[in-house]
mmCIF file of C-alpha atoms in Angstrom:
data_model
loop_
_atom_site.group_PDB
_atom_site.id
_atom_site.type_symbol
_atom_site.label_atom_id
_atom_site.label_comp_id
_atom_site.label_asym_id
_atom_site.label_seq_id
_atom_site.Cartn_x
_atom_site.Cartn_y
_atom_site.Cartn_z
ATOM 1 C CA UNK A 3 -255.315 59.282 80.146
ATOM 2 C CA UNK A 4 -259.011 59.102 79.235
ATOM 3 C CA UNK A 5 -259.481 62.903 79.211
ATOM 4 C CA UNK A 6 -256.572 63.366 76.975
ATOM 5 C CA UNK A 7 -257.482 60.560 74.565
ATOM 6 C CA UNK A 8 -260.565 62.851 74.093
ATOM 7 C CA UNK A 9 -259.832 65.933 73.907
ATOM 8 C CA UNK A 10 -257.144 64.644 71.479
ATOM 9 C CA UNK A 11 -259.947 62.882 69.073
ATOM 10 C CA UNK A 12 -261.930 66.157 69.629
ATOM 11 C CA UNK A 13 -258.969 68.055 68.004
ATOM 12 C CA UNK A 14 -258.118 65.539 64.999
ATOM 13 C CA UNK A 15 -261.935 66.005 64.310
ATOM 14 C CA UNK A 16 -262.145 69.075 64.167
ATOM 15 C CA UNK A 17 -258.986 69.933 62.361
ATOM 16 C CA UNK A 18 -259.617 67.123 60.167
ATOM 17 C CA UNK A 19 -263.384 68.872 58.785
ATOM 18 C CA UNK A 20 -261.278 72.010 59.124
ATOM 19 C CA UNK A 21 -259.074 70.929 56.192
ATOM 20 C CA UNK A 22 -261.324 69.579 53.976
ATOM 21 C CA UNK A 23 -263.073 73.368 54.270
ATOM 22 C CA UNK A 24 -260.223 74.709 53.185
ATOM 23 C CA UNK A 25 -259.303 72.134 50.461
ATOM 24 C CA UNK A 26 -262.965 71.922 49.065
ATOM 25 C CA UNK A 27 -263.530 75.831 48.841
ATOM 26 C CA UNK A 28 -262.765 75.519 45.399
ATOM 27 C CA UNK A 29 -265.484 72.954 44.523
ATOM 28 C CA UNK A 30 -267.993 74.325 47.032
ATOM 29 C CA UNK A 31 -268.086 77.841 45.645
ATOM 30 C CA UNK A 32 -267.900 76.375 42.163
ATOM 31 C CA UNK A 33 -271.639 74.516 42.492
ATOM 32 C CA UNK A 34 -273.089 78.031 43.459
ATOM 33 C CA UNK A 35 -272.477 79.185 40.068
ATOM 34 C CA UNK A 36 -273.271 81.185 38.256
ATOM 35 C CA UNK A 37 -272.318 84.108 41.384
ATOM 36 C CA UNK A 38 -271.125 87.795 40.903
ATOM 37 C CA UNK A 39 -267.638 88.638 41.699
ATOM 38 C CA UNK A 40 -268.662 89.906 45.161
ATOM 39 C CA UNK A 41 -270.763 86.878 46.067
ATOM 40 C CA UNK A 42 -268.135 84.321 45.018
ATOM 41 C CA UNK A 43 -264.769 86.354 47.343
ATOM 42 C CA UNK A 44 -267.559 86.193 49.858
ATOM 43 C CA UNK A 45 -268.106 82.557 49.811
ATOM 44 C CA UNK A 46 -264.522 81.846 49.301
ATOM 45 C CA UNK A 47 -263.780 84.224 52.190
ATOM 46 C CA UNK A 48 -266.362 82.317 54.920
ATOM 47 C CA UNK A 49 -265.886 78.735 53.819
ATOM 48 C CA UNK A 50 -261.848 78.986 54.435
ATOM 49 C CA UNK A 51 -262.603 81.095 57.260
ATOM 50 C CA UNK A 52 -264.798 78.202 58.921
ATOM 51 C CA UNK A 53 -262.182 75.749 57.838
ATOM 52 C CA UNK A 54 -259.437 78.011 59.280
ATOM 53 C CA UNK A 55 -261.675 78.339 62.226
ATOM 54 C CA UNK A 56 -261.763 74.573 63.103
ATOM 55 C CA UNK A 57 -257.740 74.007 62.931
ATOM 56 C CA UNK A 58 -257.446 76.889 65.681
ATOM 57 C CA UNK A 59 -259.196 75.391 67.792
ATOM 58 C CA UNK A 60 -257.931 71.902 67.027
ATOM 59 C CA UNK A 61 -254.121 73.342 67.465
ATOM 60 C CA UNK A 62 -255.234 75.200 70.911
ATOM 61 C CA UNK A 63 -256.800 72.337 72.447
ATOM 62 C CA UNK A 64 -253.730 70.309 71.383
ATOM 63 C CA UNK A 65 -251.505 72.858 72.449
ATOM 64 C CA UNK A 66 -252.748 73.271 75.460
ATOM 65 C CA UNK A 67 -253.171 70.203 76.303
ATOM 66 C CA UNK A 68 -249.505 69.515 75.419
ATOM 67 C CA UNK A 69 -248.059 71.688 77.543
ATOM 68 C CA UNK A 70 -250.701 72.317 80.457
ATOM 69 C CA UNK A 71 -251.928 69.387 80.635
ATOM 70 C CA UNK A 72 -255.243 67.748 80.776
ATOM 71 C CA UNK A 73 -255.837 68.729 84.046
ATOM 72 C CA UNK A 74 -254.806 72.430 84.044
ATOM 73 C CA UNK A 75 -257.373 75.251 85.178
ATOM 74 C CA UNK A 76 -256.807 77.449 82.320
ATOM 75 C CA UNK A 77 -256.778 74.538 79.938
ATOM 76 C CA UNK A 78 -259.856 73.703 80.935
ATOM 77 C CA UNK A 79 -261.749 77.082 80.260
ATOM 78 C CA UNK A 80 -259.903 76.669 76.854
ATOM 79 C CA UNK A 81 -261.779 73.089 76.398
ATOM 80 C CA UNK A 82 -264.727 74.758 77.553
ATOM 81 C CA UNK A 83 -264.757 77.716 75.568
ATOM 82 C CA UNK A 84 -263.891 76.311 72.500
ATOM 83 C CA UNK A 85 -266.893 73.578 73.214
ATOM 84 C CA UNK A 86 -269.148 76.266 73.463
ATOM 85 C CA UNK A 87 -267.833 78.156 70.185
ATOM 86 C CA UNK A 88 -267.700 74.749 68.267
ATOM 87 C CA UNK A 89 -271.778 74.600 69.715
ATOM 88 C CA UNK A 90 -272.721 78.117 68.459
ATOM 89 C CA UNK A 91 -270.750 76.806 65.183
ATOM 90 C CA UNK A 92 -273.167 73.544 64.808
ATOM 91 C CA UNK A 93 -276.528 75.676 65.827
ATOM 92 C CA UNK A 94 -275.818 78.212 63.156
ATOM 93 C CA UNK A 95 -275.111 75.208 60.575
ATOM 94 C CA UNK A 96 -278.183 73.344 61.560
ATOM 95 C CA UNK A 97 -280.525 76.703 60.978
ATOM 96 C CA UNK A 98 -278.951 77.127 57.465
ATOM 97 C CA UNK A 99 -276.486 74.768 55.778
ATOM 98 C CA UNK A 100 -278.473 71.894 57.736
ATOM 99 C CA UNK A 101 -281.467 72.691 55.705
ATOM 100 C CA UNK A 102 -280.255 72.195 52.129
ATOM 101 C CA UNK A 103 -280.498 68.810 50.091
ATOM 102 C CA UNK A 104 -276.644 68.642 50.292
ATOM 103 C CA UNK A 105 -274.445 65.957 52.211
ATOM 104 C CA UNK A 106 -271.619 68.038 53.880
ATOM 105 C CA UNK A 107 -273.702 70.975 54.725
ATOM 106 C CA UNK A 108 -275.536 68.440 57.169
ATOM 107 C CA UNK A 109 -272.917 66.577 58.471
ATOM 108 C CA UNK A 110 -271.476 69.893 59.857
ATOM 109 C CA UNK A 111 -273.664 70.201 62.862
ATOM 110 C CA UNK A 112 -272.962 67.340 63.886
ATOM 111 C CA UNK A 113 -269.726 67.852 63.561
ATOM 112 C CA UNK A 114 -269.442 70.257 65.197
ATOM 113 C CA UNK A 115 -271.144 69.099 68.217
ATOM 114 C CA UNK A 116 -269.135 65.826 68.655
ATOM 115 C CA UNK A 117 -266.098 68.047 68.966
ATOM 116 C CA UNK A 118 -267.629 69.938 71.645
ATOM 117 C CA UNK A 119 -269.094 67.282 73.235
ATOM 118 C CA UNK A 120 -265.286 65.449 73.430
ATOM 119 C CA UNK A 121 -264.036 68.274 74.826
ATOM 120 C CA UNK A 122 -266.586 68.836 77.639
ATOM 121 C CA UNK A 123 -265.960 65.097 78.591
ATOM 122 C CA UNK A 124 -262.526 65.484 78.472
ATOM 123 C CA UNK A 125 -262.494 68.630 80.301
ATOM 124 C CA UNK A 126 -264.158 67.006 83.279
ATOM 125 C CA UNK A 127 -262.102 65.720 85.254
ATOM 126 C CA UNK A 128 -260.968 67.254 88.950
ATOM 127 C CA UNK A 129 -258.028 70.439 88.167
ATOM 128 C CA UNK A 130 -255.569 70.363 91.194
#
């Protein structure tokens, strides 16, 4: 019950930043201005894609967990993979959206890293 309760948090998380991505693209890309044409699809096009990124994983880990089952080999190289994407995710945040003066670029990594560390504790308990 634990490990779901977890890996269940892990996935509200994480789809919950995941949405505000995609509904704050607009706003985001807006305080870079003044950007080229190029620059600004570009921006648009990676700060959905991050958002669109984190509700994946939130639906597969719910998903999964759904049907397989906490407990489930395969579901548990899904927790563990995705815990190791969302921990690439935060170290690539923390070396460059980290490091400017705003808010939600530094609350990404750590973010990011909660979700993979819910995940790892609720993928470790015994698979049958």
């Amino acid at each position: 019950m634990l490990q779901t309760t977890l890996l269940y948090a892990g996935s509200a998380l994480a789809a919950f930043w995941g949405v505000m991505h995609i509904v704050k693209t607009g706003p985001v890309v807006a305080g870079f201005e003044p950007l080229s044409c190029d620059n600004r699809r570009i921006l648009t096009m990676e700060w959905i894609l991050e958002g669109v990124t984190l509700c994946f994983i939130a639906v597969l880990v719910t998903v999964v967990t759904w049907f397989a089952g906490a407990r489930d080999p395969v579901a548990i190289l899904v927790y563990r993979g995705s815990a190791l994407l969302l921990l690439v995710m935060a170290a690539v945040s923390l070396f460059t959206g980290f490091r400017t003066s705003q808010l939600p670029y530094k609350l990404c990594p750590p973010i990011f890293a909660t979700c993979a560390l819910l995940f790892l504790l609720g993928s470790t308990g015994n698979a049958y």
